PDB file of C-alpha atoms in Angstrom:
ATOM      1  CA  UNK A  27      29.404 -25.908 112.255  1.00  0.00           C
ATOM      2  CA  UNK A  28      31.612 -24.985 115.227  1.00  0.00           C
ATOM      3  CA  UNK A  29      35.385 -24.745 115.251  1.00  0.00           C
ATOM      4  CA  UNK A  30      37.042 -28.104 115.905  1.00  0.00           C
ATOM      5  CA  UNK A  31      40.493 -26.879 116.993  1.00  0.00           C
ATOM      6  CA  UNK A  32      43.485 -25.124 115.538  1.00  0.00           C
ATOM      7  CA  UNK A  33      45.317 -26.671 112.555  1.00  0.00           C
ATOM      8  CA  UNK A  34      47.426 -25.773 109.577  1.00  0.00           C
ATOM      9  CA  UNK A  35      45.193 -25.785 106.487  1.00  0.00           C
ATOM     10  CA  UNK A  36      45.853 -28.661 104.093  1.00  0.00           C
ATOM     11  CA  UNK A  37      45.875 -26.275 101.131  1.00  0.00           C
ATOM     12  CA  UNK A  38      48.732 -24.375 102.763  1.00  0.00           C
ATOM     13  CA  UNK A  39      50.784 -27.568 103.093  1.00  0.00           C
ATOM     14  CA  UNK A  40      50.846 -28.102  99.329  1.00  0.00           C
ATOM     15  CA  UNK A  41      51.286 -24.391  98.652  1.00  0.00           C
ATOM     16  CA  UNK A  42      54.522 -24.462 100.659  1.00  0.00           C
ATOM     17  CA  UNK A  43      55.891 -26.952  98.127  1.00  0.00           C
ATOM     18  CA  UNK A  44      55.002 -24.638  95.239  1.00  0.00           C
ATOM     19  CA  UNK A  45      56.349 -21.347  96.577  1.00  0.00           C
ATOM     20  CA  UNK A  46      60.061 -20.925  97.356  1.00  0.00           C
ATOM     21  CA  UNK A  47      60.845 -24.369  95.998  1.00  0.00           C
ATOM     22  CA  UNK A  48      58.371 -24.984  93.204  1.00  0.00           C
ATOM     23  CA  UNK A  49      57.909 -28.744  92.818  1.00  0.00           C
ATOM     24  CA  UNK A  50      55.109 -28.398  90.238  1.00  0.00           C
ATOM     25  CA  UNK A  51      55.595 -30.878  87.393  1.00  0.00           C
ATOM     26  CA  UNK A  52      56.677 -29.347  84.047  1.00  0.00           C
ATOM     27  CA  UNK A  53      56.542 -25.696  85.217  1.00  0.00           C
ATOM     28  CA  UNK A  54      58.401 -25.812  88.529  1.00  0.00           C
ATOM     29  CA  UNK A  55      62.053 -25.516  89.470  1.00  0.00           C
ATOM     30  CA  UNK A  56      64.718 -28.002  88.390  1.00  0.00           C
ATOM     31  CA  UNK A  57      65.778 -30.396  91.117  1.00  0.00           C
ATOM     32  CA  UNK A  58      68.810 -32.650  90.940  1.00  0.00           C
ATOM     33  CA  UNK A  59      70.098 -35.648  92.823  1.00  0.00           C
ATOM     34  CA  UNK A  60      73.856 -35.894  93.359  1.00  0.00           C
ATOM     35  CA  UNK A  61      75.551 -39.035  94.713  1.00  0.00           C
ATOM     36  CA  UNK A  62      78.176 -39.057  97.463  1.00  0.00           C
ATOM     37  CA  UNK A  63      80.740 -41.421  98.947  1.00  0.00           C
ATOM     38  CA  UNK A  64      81.111 -42.141 102.655  1.00  0.00           C
ATOM     39  CA  UNK A  65      83.697 -39.326 102.853  1.00  0.00           C
ATOM     40  CA  UNK A  66      81.018 -36.653 102.326  1.00  0.00           C
ATOM     41  CA  UNK A  67      79.861 -34.524 105.241  1.00  0.00           C
ATOM     42  CA  UNK A  68      76.147 -34.139 104.574  1.00  0.00           C
ATOM     43  CA  UNK A  69      73.683 -33.574 107.416  1.00  0.00           C
ATOM     44  CA  UNK A  70      70.352 -31.890 108.084  1.00  0.00           C
ATOM     45  CA  UNK A  71      72.408 -28.696 108.378  1.00  0.00           C
ATOM     46  CA  UNK A  72      73.555 -28.892 104.738  1.00  0.00           C
ATOM     47  CA  UNK A  73      72.215 -25.802 102.964  1.00  0.00           C
ATOM     48  CA  UNK A  74      73.589 -26.004  99.399  1.00  0.00           C
ATOM     49  CA  UNK A  75      74.950 -28.461  96.834  1.00  0.00           C
ATOM     50  CA  UNK A  76      78.583 -29.321  97.590  1.00  0.00           C
ATOM     51  CA  UNK A  77      81.215 -31.205  95.600  1.00  0.00           C
ATOM     52  CA  UNK A  78      83.202 -32.533  98.575  1.00  0.00           C
ATOM     53  CA  UNK A  79      82.805 -36.311  98.704  1.00  0.00           C
ATOM     54  CA  UNK A  80      80.759 -36.459  95.505  1.00  0.00           C
ATOM     55  CA  UNK A  81      81.089 -39.654  93.467  1.00  0.00           C
ATOM     56  CA  UNK A  82      83.919 -39.415  90.945  1.00  0.00           C
ATOM     57  CA  UNK A  83      82.803 -38.603  87.413  1.00  0.00           C
ATOM     58  CA  UNK A  84      85.871 -40.006  85.640  1.00  0.00           C
ATOM     59  CA  UNK A  85      84.820 -43.019  83.559  1.00  0.00           C
ATOM     60  CA  UNK A  86      82.011 -44.120  85.874  1.00  0.00           C
ATOM     61  CA  UNK A  87      78.904 -43.143  83.947  1.00  0.00           C
ATOM     62  CA  UNK A  88      78.241 -40.485  86.587  1.00  0.00           C
ATOM     63  CA  UNK A  89      78.192 -36.770  85.772  1.00  0.00           C
ATOM     64  CA  UNK A  90      79.244 -34.248  88.415  1.00  0.00           C
ATOM     65  CA  UNK A  91      76.217 -32.486  89.963  1.00  0.00           C
ATOM     66  CA  UNK A  92      74.015 -35.562  89.393  1.00  0.00           C
ATOM     67  CA  UNK A  93      70.837 -36.159  87.435  1.00  0.00           C
ATOM     68  CA  UNK A  94      67.910 -33.810  86.944  1.00  0.00           C
ATOM     69  CA  UNK A  95      64.803 -35.206  88.571  1.00  0.00           C
ATOM     70  CA  UNK A  96      61.317 -35.327  87.137  1.00  0.00           C
ATOM     71  CA  UNK A  97      58.969 -33.894  89.735  1.00  0.00           C
ATOM     72  CA  UNK A  98      55.380 -34.978  90.305  1.00  0.00           C
ATOM     73  CA  UNK A  99      53.063 -32.135  91.344  1.00  0.00           C
ATOM     74  CA  UNK A 100      52.549 -32.173  95.145  1.00  0.00           C
ATOM     75  CA  UNK A 101      49.281 -33.624  96.400  1.00  0.00           C
ATOM     76  CA  UNK A 102      47.596 -34.588  99.652  1.00  0.00           C
ATOM     77  CA  UNK A 103      47.662 -38.086 101.110  1.00  0.00           C
ATOM     78  CA  UNK A 104      45.357 -38.057 104.137  1.00  0.00           C
ATOM     79  CA  UNK A 105      46.364 -34.782 105.824  1.00  0.00           C
ATOM     80  CA  UNK A 106      49.954 -34.844 104.576  1.00  0.00           C
ATOM     81  CA  UNK A 107      51.322 -32.911 101.600  1.00  0.00           C
ATOM     82  CA  UNK A 108      53.564 -35.213  99.582  1.00  0.00           C
ATOM     83  CA  UNK A 109      56.101 -34.525  96.850  1.00  0.00           C
ATOM     84  CA  UNK A 110      57.465 -37.274  94.639  1.00  0.00           C
ATOM     85  CA  UNK A 111      60.028 -37.714  91.885  1.00  0.00           C
ATOM     86  CA  UNK A 112      60.286 -40.264  89.111  1.00  0.00           C
ATOM     87  CA  UNK A 113      63.035 -42.826  89.625  1.00  0.00           C
ATOM     88  CA  UNK A 114      66.425 -41.842  88.183  1.00  0.00           C
ATOM     89  CA  UNK A 115      69.381 -43.894  87.026  1.00  0.00           C
ATOM     90  CA  UNK A 116      72.876 -43.847  85.598  1.00  0.00           C
ATOM     91  CA  UNK A 117      73.597 -46.414  82.883  1.00  0.00           C
ATOM     92  CA  UNK A 118      76.932 -48.076  82.081  1.00  0.00           C
ATOM     93  CA  UNK A 119      77.969 -46.958  85.538  1.00  0.00           C
ATOM     94  CA  UNK A 120      80.589 -48.039  88.018  1.00  0.00           C
ATOM     95  CA  UNK A 121      79.566 -46.273  91.216  1.00  0.00           C
ATOM     96  CA  UNK A 122      79.927 -46.718  94.951  1.00  0.00           C
ATOM     97  CA  UNK A 123      77.667 -44.298  96.818  1.00  0.00           C
ATOM     98  CA  UNK A 124      76.768 -43.973 100.490  1.00  0.00           C
ATOM     99  CA  UNK A 125      74.075 -41.337 100.022  1.00  0.00           C
ATOM    100  CA  UNK A 126      72.653 -38.504  97.974  1.00  0.00           C
ATOM    101  CA  UNK A 127      71.598 -34.884  98.080  1.00  0.00           C
ATOM    102  CA  UNK A 128      68.474 -33.554  96.405  1.00  0.00           C
ATOM    103  CA  UNK A 129      68.890 -29.866  95.651  1.00  0.00           C
ATOM    104  CA  UNK A 130      67.235 -27.069  93.709  1.00  0.00           C
ATOM    105  CA  UNK A 131      69.509 -26.360  90.733  1.00  0.00           C
ATOM    106  CA  UNK A 132      67.328 -23.467  89.545  1.00  0.00           C
ATOM    107  CA  UNK A 133      68.880 -21.328  92.270  1.00  0.00           C
ATOM    108  CA  UNK A 134      72.043 -19.423  91.345  1.00  0.00           C
ATOM    109  CA  UNK A 135      75.140 -21.617  90.826  1.00  0.00           C
ATOM    110  CA  UNK A 136      76.720 -20.203  93.976  1.00  0.00           C
ATOM    111  CA  UNK A 137      73.660 -21.016  96.070  1.00  0.00           C
ATOM    112  CA  UNK A 138      72.050 -24.255  94.834  1.00  0.00           C
ATOM    113  CA  UNK A 139      69.701 -24.822  97.762  1.00  0.00           C
ATOM    114  CA  UNK A 140      69.663 -28.221  99.478  1.00  0.00           C
ATOM    115  CA  UNK A 141      66.302 -29.953  99.842  1.00  0.00           C
ATOM    116  CA  UNK A 142      67.170 -33.208 101.607  1.00  0.00           C
ATOM    117  CA  UNK A 143      70.021 -35.572 102.395  1.00  0.00           C
ATOM    118  CA  UNK A 144      69.498 -39.283 101.731  1.00  0.00           C
ATOM    119  CA  UNK A 145      71.571 -41.775 103.728  1.00  0.00           C
ATOM    120  CA  UNK A 146      71.580 -45.209 102.077  1.00  0.00           C
ATOM    121  CA  UNK A 147      72.597 -46.863 105.374  1.00  0.00           C
ATOM    122  CA  UNK A 148      75.729 -48.306 103.775  1.00  0.00           C
ATOM    123  CA  UNK A 149      77.628 -48.272 100.503  1.00  0.00           C
ATOM    124  CA  UNK A 150      75.611 -49.175  97.410  1.00  0.00           C
ATOM    125  CA  UNK A 151      77.699 -50.379  94.480  1.00  0.00           C
ATOM    126  CA  UNK A 152      77.142 -50.885  90.771  1.00  0.00           C
ATOM    127  CA  UNK A 153      79.833 -52.202  88.402  1.00  0.00           C
ATOM    128  CA  UNK A 154      79.376 -51.595  84.656  1.00  0.00           C
ATOM    129  CA  UNK A 155      75.595 -51.608  85.041  1.00  0.00           C
ATOM    130  CA  UNK A 156      72.654 -49.376  85.901  1.00  0.00           C
ATOM    131  CA  UNK A 157      72.661 -47.554  89.238  1.00  0.00           C
ATOM    132  CA  UNK A 158      69.048 -46.699  90.085  1.00  0.00           C
ATOM    133  CA  UNK A 159      67.500 -44.473  92.736  1.00  0.00           C
ATOM    134  CA  UNK A 160      63.968 -45.731  93.290  1.00  0.00           C
ATOM    135  CA  UNK A 161      61.746 -43.336  95.196  1.00  0.00           C
ATOM    136  CA  UNK A 162      59.104 -44.660  97.629  1.00  0.00           C
ATOM    137  CA  UNK A 163      55.390 -44.423  96.972  1.00  0.00           C
ATOM    138  CA  UNK A 164      54.143 -40.840  97.386  1.00  0.00           C
ATOM    139  CA  UNK A 165      51.917 -41.281 100.431  1.00  0.00           C
ATOM    140  CA  UNK A 166      51.630 -39.964 103.969  1.00  0.00           C
ATOM    141  CA  UNK A 167      53.883 -42.659 105.450  1.00  0.00           C
ATOM    142  CA  UNK A 168      56.553 -43.267 102.795  1.00  0.00           C
ATOM    143  CA  UNK A 169      56.829 -40.268 100.439  1.00  0.00           C
ATOM    144  CA  UNK A 170      60.319 -38.824  99.976  1.00  0.00           C
ATOM    145  CA  UNK A 171      59.123 -35.333 101.014  1.00  0.00           C
ATOM    146  CA  UNK A 172      56.189 -35.080 103.409  1.00  0.00           C
ATOM    147  CA  UNK A 173      54.675 -32.196 105.322  1.00  0.00           C
ATOM    148  CA  UNK A 174      52.144 -33.171 107.950  1.00  0.00           C
TER     149      UNK A 174
END
């Protein structure tokens, strides 16, 4: 069979997600999701976990630095490597959050590497209830982390 053009190998796409940041379920790094108010300055240039603008942890049901996430081992969907997390929530919570940061908490405390910033598009509020982050289906068009 002849060559059909240049391309990044699909196996490499999933290997990227299991190298520096190891997303492998049960044996990989620990990833966390921290919540932030609209006063936070989080952008694609954010490189590490920051406390500025983080949701207050006093009596809200929220713990500073956020929740640990349960990772699902990366897989291919069509030609796209996809990483997924199980949904996470805070119970008995009173929270107003504008967005979140997923970061690798396995890195040293002074350098907890940012993975992605999530903008909720507006404030999301929960009063004395359960605040839930529901991740999209892990596929090539909706997965929370996708490499095509």
